[in-house]
Short mmCIF file of C-alpha atoms in Angstrom, two decimals:
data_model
loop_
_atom_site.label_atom_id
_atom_site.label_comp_id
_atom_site.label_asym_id
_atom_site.label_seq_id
_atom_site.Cartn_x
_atom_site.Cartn_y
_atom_site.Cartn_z
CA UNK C 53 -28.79 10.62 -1.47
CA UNK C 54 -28.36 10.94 -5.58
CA UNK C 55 -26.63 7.96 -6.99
CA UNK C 56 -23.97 9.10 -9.51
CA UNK C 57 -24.81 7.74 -13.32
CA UNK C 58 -22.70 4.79 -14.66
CA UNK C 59 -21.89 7.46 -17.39
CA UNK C 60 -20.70 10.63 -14.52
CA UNK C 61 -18.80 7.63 -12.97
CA UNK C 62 -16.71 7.05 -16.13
CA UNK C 63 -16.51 10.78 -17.33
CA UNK C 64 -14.66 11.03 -14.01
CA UNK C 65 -12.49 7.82 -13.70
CA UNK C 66 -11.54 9.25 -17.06
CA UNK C 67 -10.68 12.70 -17.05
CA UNK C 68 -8.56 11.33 -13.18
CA UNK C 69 -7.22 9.35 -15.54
CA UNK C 70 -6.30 11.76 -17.75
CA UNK C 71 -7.21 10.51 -20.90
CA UNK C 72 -9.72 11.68 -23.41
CA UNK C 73 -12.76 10.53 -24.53
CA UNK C 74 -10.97 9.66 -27.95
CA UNK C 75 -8.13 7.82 -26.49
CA UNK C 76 -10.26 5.75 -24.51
CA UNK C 77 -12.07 4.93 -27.51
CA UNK C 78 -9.19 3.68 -29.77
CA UNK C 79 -7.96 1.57 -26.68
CA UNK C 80 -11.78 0.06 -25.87
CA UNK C 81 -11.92 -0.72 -29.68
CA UNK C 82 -15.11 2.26 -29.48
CA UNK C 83 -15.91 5.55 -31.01
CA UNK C 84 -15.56 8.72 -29.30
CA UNK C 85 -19.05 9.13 -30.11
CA UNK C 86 -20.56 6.42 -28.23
CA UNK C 87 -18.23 6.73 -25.21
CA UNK C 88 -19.66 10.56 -25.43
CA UNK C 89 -23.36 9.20 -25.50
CA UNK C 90 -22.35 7.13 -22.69
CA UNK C 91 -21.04 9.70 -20.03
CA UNK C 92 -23.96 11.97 -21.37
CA UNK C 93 -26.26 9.38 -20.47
CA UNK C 94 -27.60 8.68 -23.69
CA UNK C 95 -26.37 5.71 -24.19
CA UNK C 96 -26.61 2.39 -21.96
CA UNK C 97 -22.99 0.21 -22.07
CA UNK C 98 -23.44 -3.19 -22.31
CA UNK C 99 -21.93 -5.41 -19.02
CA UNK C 100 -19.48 -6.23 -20.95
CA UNK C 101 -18.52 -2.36 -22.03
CA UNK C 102 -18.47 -1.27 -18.75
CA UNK C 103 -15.67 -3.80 -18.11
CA UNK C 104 -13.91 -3.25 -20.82
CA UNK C 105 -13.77 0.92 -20.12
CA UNK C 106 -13.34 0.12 -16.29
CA UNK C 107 -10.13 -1.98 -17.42
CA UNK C 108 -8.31 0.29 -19.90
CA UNK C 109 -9.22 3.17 -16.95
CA UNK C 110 -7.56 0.87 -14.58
CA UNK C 111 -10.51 0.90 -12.00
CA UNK C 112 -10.08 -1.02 -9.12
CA UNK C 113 -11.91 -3.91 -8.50
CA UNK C 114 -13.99 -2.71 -5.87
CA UNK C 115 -15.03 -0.02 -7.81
CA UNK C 116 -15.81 -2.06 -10.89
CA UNK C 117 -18.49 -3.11 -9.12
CA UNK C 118 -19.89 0.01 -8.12
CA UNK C 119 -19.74 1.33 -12.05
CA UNK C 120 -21.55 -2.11 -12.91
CA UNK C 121 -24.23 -1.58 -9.98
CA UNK C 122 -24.78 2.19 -11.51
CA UNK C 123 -25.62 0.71 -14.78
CA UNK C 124 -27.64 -1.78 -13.97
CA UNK C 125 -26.01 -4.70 -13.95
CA UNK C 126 -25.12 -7.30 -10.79
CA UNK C 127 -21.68 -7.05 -9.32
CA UNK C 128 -18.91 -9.40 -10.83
CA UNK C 129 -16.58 -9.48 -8.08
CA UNK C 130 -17.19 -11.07 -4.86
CA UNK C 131 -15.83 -9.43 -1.78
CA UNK C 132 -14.94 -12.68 0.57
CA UNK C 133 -13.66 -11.82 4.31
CA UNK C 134 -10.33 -13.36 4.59
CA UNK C 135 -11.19 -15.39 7.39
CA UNK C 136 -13.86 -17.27 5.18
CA UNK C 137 -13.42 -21.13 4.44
CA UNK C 138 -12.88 -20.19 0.65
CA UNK C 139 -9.65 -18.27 1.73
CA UNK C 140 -7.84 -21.00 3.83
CA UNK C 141 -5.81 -21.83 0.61
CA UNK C 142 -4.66 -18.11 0.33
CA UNK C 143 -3.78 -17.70 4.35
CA UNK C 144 -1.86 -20.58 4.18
CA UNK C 145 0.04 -19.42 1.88
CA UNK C 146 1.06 -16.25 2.79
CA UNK C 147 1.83 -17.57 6.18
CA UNK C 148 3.93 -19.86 3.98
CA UNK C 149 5.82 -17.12 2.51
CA UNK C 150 5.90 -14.50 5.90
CA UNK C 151 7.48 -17.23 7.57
CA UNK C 152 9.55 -18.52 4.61
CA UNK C 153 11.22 -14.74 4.72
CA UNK C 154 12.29 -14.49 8.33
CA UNK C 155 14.12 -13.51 9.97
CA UNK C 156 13.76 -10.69 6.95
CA UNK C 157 10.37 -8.61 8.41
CA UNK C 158 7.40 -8.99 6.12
CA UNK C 159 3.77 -8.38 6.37
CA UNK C 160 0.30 -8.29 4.38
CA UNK C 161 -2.05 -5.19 4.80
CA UNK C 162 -5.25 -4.29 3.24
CA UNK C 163 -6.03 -1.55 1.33
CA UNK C 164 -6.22 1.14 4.42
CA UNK C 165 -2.91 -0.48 5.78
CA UNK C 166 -4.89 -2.46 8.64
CA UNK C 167 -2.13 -5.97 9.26
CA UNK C 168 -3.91 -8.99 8.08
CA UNK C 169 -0.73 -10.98 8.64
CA UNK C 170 3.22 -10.38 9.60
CA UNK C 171 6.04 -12.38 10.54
CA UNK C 172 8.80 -12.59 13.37
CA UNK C 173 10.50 -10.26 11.99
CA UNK C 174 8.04 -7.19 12.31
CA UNK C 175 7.42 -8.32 15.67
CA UNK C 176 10.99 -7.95 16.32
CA UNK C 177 10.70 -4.38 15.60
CA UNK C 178 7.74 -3.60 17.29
CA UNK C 179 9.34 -4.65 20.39
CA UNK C 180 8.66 -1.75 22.73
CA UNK C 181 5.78 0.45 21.43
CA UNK C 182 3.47 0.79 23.98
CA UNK C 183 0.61 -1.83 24.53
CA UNK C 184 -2.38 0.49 23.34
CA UNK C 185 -0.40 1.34 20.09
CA UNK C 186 -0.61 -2.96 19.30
CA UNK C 187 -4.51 -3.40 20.39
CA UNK C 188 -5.91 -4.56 17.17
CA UNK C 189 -6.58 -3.99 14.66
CA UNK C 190 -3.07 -2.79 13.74
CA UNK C 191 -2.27 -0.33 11.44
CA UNK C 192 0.76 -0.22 9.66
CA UNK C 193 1.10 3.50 9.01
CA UNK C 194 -0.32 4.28 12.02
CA UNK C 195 2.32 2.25 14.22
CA UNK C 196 5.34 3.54 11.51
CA UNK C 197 4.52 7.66 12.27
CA UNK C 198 2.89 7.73 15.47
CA UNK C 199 5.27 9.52 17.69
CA UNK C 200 5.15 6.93 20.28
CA UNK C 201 5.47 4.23 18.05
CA UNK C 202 8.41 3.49 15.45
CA UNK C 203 9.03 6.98 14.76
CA UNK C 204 11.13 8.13 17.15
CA UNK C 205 13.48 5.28 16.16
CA UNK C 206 13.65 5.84 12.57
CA UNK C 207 16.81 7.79 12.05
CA UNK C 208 15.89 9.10 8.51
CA UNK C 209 11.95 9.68 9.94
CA UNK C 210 12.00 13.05 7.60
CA UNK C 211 12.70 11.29 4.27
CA UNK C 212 10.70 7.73 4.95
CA UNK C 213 7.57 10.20 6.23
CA UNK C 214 7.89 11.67 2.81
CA UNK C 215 8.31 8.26 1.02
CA UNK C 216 4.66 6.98 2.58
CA UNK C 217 2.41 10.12 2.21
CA UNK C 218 3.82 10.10 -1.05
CA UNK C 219 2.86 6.79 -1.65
CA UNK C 220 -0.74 7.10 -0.22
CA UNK C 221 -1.27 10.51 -1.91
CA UNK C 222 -0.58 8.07 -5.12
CA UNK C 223 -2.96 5.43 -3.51
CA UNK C 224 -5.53 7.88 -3.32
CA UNK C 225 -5.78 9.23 -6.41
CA UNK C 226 -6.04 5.74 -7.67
CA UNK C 227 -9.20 5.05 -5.47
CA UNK C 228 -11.87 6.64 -4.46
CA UNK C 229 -11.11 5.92 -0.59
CA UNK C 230 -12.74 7.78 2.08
CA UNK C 231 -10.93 6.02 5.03
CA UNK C 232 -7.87 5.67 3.23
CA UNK C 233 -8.03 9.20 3.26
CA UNK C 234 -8.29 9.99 6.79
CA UNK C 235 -5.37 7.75 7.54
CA UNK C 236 -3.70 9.96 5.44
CA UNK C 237 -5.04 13.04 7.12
CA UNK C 238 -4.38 11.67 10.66
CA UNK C 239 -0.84 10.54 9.76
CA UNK C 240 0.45 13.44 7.89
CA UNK C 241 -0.59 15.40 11.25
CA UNK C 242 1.47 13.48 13.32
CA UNK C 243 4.54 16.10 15.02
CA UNK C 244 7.91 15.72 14.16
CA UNK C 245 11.07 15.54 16.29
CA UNK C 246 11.84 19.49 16.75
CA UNK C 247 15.42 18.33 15.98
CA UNK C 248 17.19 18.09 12.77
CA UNK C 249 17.80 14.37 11.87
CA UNK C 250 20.96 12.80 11.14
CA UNK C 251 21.10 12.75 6.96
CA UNK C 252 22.54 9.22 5.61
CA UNK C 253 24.87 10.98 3.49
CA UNK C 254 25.48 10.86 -0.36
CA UNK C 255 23.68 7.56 -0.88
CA UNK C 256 25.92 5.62 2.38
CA UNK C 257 25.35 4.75 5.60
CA UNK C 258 27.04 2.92 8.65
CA UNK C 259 25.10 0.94 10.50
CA UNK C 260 25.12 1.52 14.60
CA UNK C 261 26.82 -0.64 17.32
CA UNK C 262 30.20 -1.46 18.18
CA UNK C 263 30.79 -4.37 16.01
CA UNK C 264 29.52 -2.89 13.11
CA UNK C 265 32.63 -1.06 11.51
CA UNK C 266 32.48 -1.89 7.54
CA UNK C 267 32.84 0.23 4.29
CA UNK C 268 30.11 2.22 3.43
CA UNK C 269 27.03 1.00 1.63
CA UNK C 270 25.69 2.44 -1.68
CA UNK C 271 22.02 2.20 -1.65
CA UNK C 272 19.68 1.18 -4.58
CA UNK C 273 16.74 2.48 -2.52
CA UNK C 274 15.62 4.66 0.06
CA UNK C 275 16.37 2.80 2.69
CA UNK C 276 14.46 2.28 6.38
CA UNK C 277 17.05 3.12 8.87
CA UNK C 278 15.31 1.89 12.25
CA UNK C 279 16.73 1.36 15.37
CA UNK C 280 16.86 -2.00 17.61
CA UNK C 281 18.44 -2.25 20.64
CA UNK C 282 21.57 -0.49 20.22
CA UNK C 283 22.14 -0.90 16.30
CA UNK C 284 20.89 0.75 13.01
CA UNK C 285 19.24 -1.71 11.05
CA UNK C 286 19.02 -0.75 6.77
CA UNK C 287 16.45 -2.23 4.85
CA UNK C 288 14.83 -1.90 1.50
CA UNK C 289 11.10 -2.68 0.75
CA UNK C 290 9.23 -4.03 -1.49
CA UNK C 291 5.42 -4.19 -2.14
CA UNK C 292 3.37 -6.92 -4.17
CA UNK C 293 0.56 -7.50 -4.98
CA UNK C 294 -1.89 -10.27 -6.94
CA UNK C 295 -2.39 -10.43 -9.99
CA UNK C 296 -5.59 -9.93 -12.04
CA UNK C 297 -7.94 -10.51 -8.98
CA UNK C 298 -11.06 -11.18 -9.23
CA UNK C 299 -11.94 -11.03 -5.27
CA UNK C 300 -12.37 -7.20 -3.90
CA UNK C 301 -10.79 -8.62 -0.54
CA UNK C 302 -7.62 -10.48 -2.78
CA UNK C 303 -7.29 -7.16 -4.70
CA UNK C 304 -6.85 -4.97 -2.02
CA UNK C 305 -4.23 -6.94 -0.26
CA UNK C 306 -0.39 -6.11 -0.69
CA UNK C 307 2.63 -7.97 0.83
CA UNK C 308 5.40 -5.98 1.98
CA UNK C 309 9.25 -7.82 2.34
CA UNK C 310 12.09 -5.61 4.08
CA UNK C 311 14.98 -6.93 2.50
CA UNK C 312 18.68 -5.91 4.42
CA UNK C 313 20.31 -2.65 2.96
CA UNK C 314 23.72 -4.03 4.31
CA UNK C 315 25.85 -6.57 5.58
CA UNK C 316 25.77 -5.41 9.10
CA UNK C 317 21.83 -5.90 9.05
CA UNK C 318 22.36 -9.04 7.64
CA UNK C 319 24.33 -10.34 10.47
CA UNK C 320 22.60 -8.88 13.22
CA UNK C 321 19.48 -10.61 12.03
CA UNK C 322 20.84 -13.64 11.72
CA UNK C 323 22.98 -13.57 15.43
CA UNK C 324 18.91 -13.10 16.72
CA UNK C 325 18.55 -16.49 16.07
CA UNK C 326 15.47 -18.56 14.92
#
Protein backbone atom coordinates (compact mmCIF):
# COMPACT_ATOMS: atom_id res chain seq x y z
CA UNK A 1 0.00 0.00 0.00
CA UNK A 2 1.49 3.70 -1.10
CA UNK A 3 1.68 6.00 1.82
CA UNK A 4 0.33 9.46 0.82
CA UNK A 5 3.25 12.36 1.07
CA UNK A 6 3.09 14.79 4.07
CA UNK A 7 2.87 17.36 1.13
CA UNK A 8 -0.47 15.31 -0.95
CA UNK A 9 -1.81 15.19 2.67
CA UNK A 10 -1.85 19.00 3.03
CA UNK A 11 -2.62 19.87 -0.72
CA UNK A 12 -5.80 17.98 0.21
CA UNK A 13 -6.71 19.06 3.84
CA UNK A 14 -6.35 22.32 1.97
CA UNK A 15 -8.16 22.53 -1.09
CA UNK A 16 -11.30 20.42 1.56
CA UNK A 17 -10.65 23.26 3.24
CA UNK A 18 -11.12 25.45 0.69
CA UNK A 19 -8.49 27.75 0.96
CA UNK A 20 -5.61 28.51 -1.30
CA UNK A 21 -2.21 27.97 -1.17
CA UNK A 22 -1.79 31.88 -0.67
CA UNK A 23 -4.23 32.22 2.06
CA UNK A 24 -2.77 29.57 3.95
CA UNK A 25 0.41 31.25 3.64
CA UNK A 26 -0.50 34.75 5.01
CA UNK A 27 -2.30 32.90 7.97
CA UNK A 28 0.93 30.33 8.67
CA UNK A 29 3.10 33.57 8.54
CA UNK A 30 4.68 31.53 5.01
CA UNK A 31 5.02 32.20 1.37
CA UNK A 32 2.92 30.71 -1.17
CA UNK A 33 6.04 29.57 -2.56
CA UNK A 34 7.26 27.37 0.05
CA UNK A 35 3.80 25.98 0.97
CA UNK A 36 3.87 25.16 -3.04
CA UNK A 37 7.38 23.40 -2.65
CA UNK A 38 5.86 21.66 0.17
CA UNK A 39 2.72 19.91 -1.36
CA UNK A 40 5.03 19.38 -4.50
CA UNK A 41 7.32 17.60 -2.39
CA UNK A 42 10.17 19.69 -2.76
CA UNK A 43 10.33 20.96 0.23
CA UNK A 44 10.52 19.16 3.81
CA UNK A 45 8.29 21.28 6.71
CA UNK A 46 9.85 21.48 9.77
CA UNK A 47 7.75 19.60 12.95
CA UNK A 48 6.91 22.58 13.87
CA UNK A 49 5.41 23.73 10.21
CA UNK A 50 3.46 20.88 9.91
CA UNK A 51 1.67 21.96 13.11
CA UNK A 52 1.33 25.15 12.41
CA UNK A 53 -0.44 24.35 8.65
CA UNK A 54 -2.36 21.35 10.36
CA UNK A 55 -3.79 24.12 12.85
CA UNK A 56 -4.83 27.02 10.59
CA UNK A 57 -6.39 23.84 8.29
CA UNK A 58 -8.15 22.83 11.39
CA UNK A 59 -6.95 19.11 11.23
CA UNK A 60 -8.07 17.00 13.78
CA UNK A 61 -5.95 15.72 16.21
CA UNK A 62 -5.86 12.32 15.17
CA UNK A 63 -4.93 13.26 11.94
CA UNK A 64 -2.19 15.62 13.02
CA UNK A 65 -0.50 12.79 13.76
CA UNK A 66 -0.81 11.00 10.70
CA UNK A 67 0.51 14.34 8.62
CA UNK A 68 3.49 14.37 11.25
CA UNK A 69 4.14 10.45 10.77
CA UNK A 70 4.13 11.21 6.73
CA UNK A 71 6.84 13.66 7.21
CA UNK A 72 8.90 12.10 9.27
CA UNK A 73 8.47 13.12 12.42
CA UNK A 74 7.07 11.06 15.78
CA UNK A 75 3.47 11.57 16.69
CA UNK A 76 2.65 14.46 19.24
CA UNK A 77 -0.54 13.33 20.46
CA UNK A 78 -1.07 10.37 22.53
CA UNK A 79 -4.16 8.34 21.98
CA UNK A 80 -4.98 7.02 25.79
CA UNK A 81 -8.08 4.44 26.10
CA UNK A 82 -10.46 6.02 28.40
CA UNK A 83 -10.44 3.33 30.74
CA UNK A 84 -6.60 3.96 31.40
CA UNK A 85 -5.39 5.08 34.99
CA UNK A 86 -4.33 8.53 33.40
CA UNK A 87 -8.11 9.15 32.59
CA UNK A 88 -9.73 8.48 36.06
CA UNK A 89 -9.61 12.33 36.62
CA UNK A 90 -11.60 12.91 33.31
CA UNK A 91 -14.35 9.92 34.01
CA UNK A 92 -14.95 11.26 37.16
CA UNK A 93 -15.78 14.12 36.01
CA UNK A 94 -18.05 13.65 33.45
CA UNK A 95 -19.88 11.25 35.63
CA UNK A 96 -19.84 14.37 37.81
CA UNK A 97 -21.56 16.42 35.34
CA UNK A 98 -24.06 13.39 33.63
CA UNK A 99 -25.28 12.97 36.95
CA UNK A 100 -25.17 16.65 38.02
CA UNK A 101 -27.79 17.17 34.86
CA UNK A 102 -30.46 14.63 35.67
CA UNK A 103 -33.06 14.12 35.53
CA UNK A 104 -32.22 16.31 32.12
CA UNK A 105 -30.79 13.17 29.67
CA UNK A 106 -27.14 13.60 28.82
CA UNK A 107 -24.47 11.47 27.43
CA UNK A 108 -20.70 11.37 26.09
CA UNK A 109 -19.95 9.58 22.69
CA UNK A 110 -16.86 9.19 20.73
CA UNK A 111 -16.18 10.23 17.53
CA UNK A 112 -18.34 7.31 15.62
CA UNK A 113 -21.19 7.98 18.25
CA UNK A 114 -20.30 4.65 20.27
CA UNK A 115 -21.74 5.79 24.39
CA UNK A 116 -18.78 6.08 26.57
CA UNK A 117 -21.03 7.38 29.33
CA UNK A 118 -24.91 8.58 29.90
CA UNK A 119 -27.04 9.37 32.67
CA UNK A 120 -30.58 8.40 34.15
CA UNK A 121 -32.06 10.30 32.04
CA UNK A 122 -31.17 8.54 28.62
CA UNK A 123 -31.89 5.43 30.29
CA UNK A 124 -35.25 6.70 30.93
CA UNK A 125 -35.80 6.92 27.32
CA UNK A 126 -34.41 3.89 26.25
CA UNK A 127 -36.86 2.15 28.31
CA UNK A 128 -38.34 -0.39 25.92
CA UNK A 129 -36.05 -0.93 22.86
CA UNK A 130 -35.47 -4.32 22.55
CA UNK A 131 -32.55 -6.09 24.47
CA UNK A 132 -30.26 -6.79 21.31
CA UNK A 133 -30.62 -3.04 20.26
CA UNK A 134 -28.71 -2.20 24.10
CA UNK A 135 -25.88 -5.11 23.83
CA UNK A 136 -22.83 -3.01 23.89
CA UNK A 137 -21.28 -1.25 22.64
CA UNK A 138 -24.11 1.26 22.14
CA UNK A 139 -24.45 3.48 19.49
CA UNK A 140 -26.13 6.56 19.72
CA UNK A 141 -27.29 7.03 16.14
CA UNK A 142 -27.79 3.68 15.73
CA UNK A 143 -30.36 3.31 18.76
CA UNK A 144 -31.96 7.09 17.65
CA UNK A 145 -32.96 5.74 13.73
CA UNK A 146 -33.15 2.16 13.98
CA UNK A 147 -36.72 1.38 13.34
CA UNK A 148 -37.03 -0.71 16.32
CA UNK A 149 -35.39 1.54 18.47
CA UNK A 150 -36.34 5.33 19.29
CA UNK A 151 -37.62 6.00 15.99
CA UNK A 152 -40.84 4.97 15.92
CA UNK A 153 -41.41 7.23 18.96
CA UNK A 154 -40.02 10.34 17.69
CA UNK A 155 -42.99 12.28 16.48
CA UNK A 156 -40.97 14.73 14.24
CA UNK A 157 -38.60 11.44 13.07
CA UNK A 158 -38.59 13.23 9.38
CA UNK A 159 -37.03 16.55 10.48
CA UNK A 160 -34.58 15.17 13.52
CA UNK A 161 -33.40 12.30 10.72
CA UNK A 162 -32.50 15.28 8.65
CA UNK A 163 -30.93 17.26 11.59
CA UNK A 164 -28.25 14.12 12.28
CA UNK A 165 -27.22 13.06 8.69
CA UNK A 166 -26.83 16.57 8.32
CA UNK A 167 -24.71 16.80 11.10
CA UNK A 168 -22.53 13.70 10.26
CA UNK A 169 -22.37 14.64 6.54
CA UNK A 170 -20.65 17.90 8.31
CA UNK A 171 -18.62 15.48 10.60
CA UNK A 172 -17.37 13.81 7.71
CA UNK A 173 -16.13 16.23 5.70
CA UNK A 174 -14.22 17.40 8.66
CA UNK A 175 -12.44 13.94 9.04
CA UNK A 176 -11.23 11.58 7.12
CA UNK A 177 -13.46 8.72 8.84
CA UNK A 178 -13.98 5.48 7.28
CA UNK A 179 -16.31 4.02 10.02
CA UNK A 180 -17.86 7.16 10.68
CA UNK A 181 -18.85 6.82 7.32
CA UNK A 182 -20.57 3.62 7.28
CA UNK A 183 -22.61 4.65 10.26
CA UNK A 184 -23.69 7.15 8.11
CA UNK A 185 -24.36 4.81 5.24
CA UNK A 186 -26.14 2.23 7.47
CA UNK A 187 -28.27 4.91 9.18
CA UNK A 188 -29.35 6.97 6.33
CA UNK A 189 -30.71 3.43 4.97
CA UNK A 190 -32.78 2.87 7.72
CA UNK A 191 -36.94 2.83 6.35
CA UNK A 192 -39.19 5.33 7.32
CA UNK A 193 -42.73 5.17 8.71
CA UNK A 194 -44.83 4.91 5.25
CA UNK A 195 -47.04 7.49 7.04
CA UNK A 196 -46.90 11.17 6.98
CA UNK A 197 -45.80 12.50 10.45
CA UNK A 198 -47.55 14.87 12.52
CA UNK A 199 -45.67 18.51 11.69
CA UNK A 200 -45.09 20.65 15.06
CA UNK A 201 -46.56 23.54 13.49
CA UNK A 202 -45.20 27.15 12.91
CA UNK A 203 -42.43 26.89 15.48
CA UNK A 204 -45.20 25.40 18.57
CA UNK A 205 -45.98 22.42 19.97
CA UNK A 206 -48.24 20.81 22.77
CA UNK A 207 -46.90 18.36 24.58
CA UNK A 208 -49.04 14.84 24.94
CA UNK A 209 -51.05 13.55 27.99
CA UNK A 210 -53.98 14.62 29.75
CA UNK A 211 -52.51 16.98 32.17
CA UNK A 212 -50.56 18.69 29.83
CA UNK A 213 -52.94 21.54 28.48
CA UNK A 214 -50.67 24.91 28.37
CA UNK A 215 -50.09 27.72 25.73
CA UNK A 216 -48.07 26.90 23.01
CA UNK A 217 -44.30 26.93 23.04
CA UNK A 218 -42.09 28.95 20.63
CA UNK A 219 -39.01 27.05 19.99
CA UNK A 220 -35.38 28.40 19.76
CA UNK A 221 -34.34 25.03 18.28
CA UNK A 222 -35.34 22.10 16.52
CA UNK A 223 -36.61 20.38 19.04
CA UNK A 224 -36.63 16.28 19.88
CA UNK A 225 -40.20 15.44 20.25
CA UNK A 226 -39.99 11.74 21.74
CA UNK A 227 -42.46 9.85 23.27
CA UNK A 228 -42.56 8.24 26.97
CA UNK A 229 -45.22 6.48 28.25
CA UNK A 230 -48.16 8.35 27.23
CA UNK A 231 -46.63 12.01 26.90
CA UNK A 232 -44.57 14.06 24.32
CA UNK A 233 -41.51 15.04 25.82
CA UNK A 234 -39.60 18.51 23.92
CA UNK A 235 -36.11 18.92 24.29
CA UNK A 236 -33.30 20.91 22.86
CA UNK A 237 -29.63 19.68 22.55
CA UNK A 238 -26.60 20.71 22.89
CA UNK A 239 -23.11 19.30 21.99
CA UNK A 240 -19.61 20.15 23.64
CA UNK A 241 -16.73 19.43 23.35
CA UNK A 242 -12.91 20.01 24.95
CA UNK A 243 -11.00 22.37 24.32
CA UNK A 244 -7.56 22.42 22.63
CA UNK A 245 -6.90 18.64 23.30
CA UNK A 246 -3.99 17.29 23.14
CA UNK A 247 -5.20 13.44 23.65
CA UNK A 248 -6.71 11.78 20.23
CA UNK A 249 -9.15 9.84 22.68
CA UNK A 250 -10.10 13.52 24.70
CA UNK A 251 -10.51 15.10 21.22
CA UNK A 252 -12.84 12.90 19.84
CA UNK A 253 -15.20 12.88 22.72
CA UNK A 254 -18.42 15.19 22.75
CA UNK A 255 -21.04 15.58 25.56
CA UNK A 256 -24.49 15.90 24.59
CA UNK A 257 -27.23 17.71 27.32
CA UNK A 258 -31.09 17.55 26.29
CA UNK A 259 -32.30 20.48 27.88
CA UNK A 260 -36.58 20.69 28.20
CA UNK A 261 -38.25 22.56 25.19
CA UNK A 262 -41.26 23.27 27.60
CA UNK A 263 -42.81 23.46 30.79
CA UNK A 264 -44.78 20.34 30.45
CA UNK A 265 -41.36 18.37 29.96
CA UNK A 266 -40.14 20.06 32.75
CA UNK A 267 -42.68 18.76 35.07
CA UNK A 268 -43.03 15.42 33.89
CA UNK A 269 -39.35 14.93 34.52
CA UNK A 270 -39.37 16.11 37.64
CA UNK A 271 -42.91 14.05 38.90
CA UNK A 272 -40.32 10.81 37.76
CA UNK A 273 -38.65 11.41 40.75
CA UNK A 274 -34.92 10.94 41.72
Amino acid sequence: MTTASVGALLRTWRERRGISQLELAGRADSSSRHISFVENGRSRPSEEMVLRLADHLDVPVRERNALLLAAGYAPRYAHTPLDAPAMGALRAGMEQLLTGYEPYPALVVDGTYTVVAANRGIAMLLEGVPEDLLEPPLNAMRLTLHPRGLAPRIRNLRQWRGHLLTQMERQIALARSEPLRALYEEVAAYPLPPEPEPEPGSGTHRPGGPDDAQAPVPYIALPLLIEHDGHVLSFVSSISTFNTPLDVTVAELAIETFLPADPATVKYLRSLGP
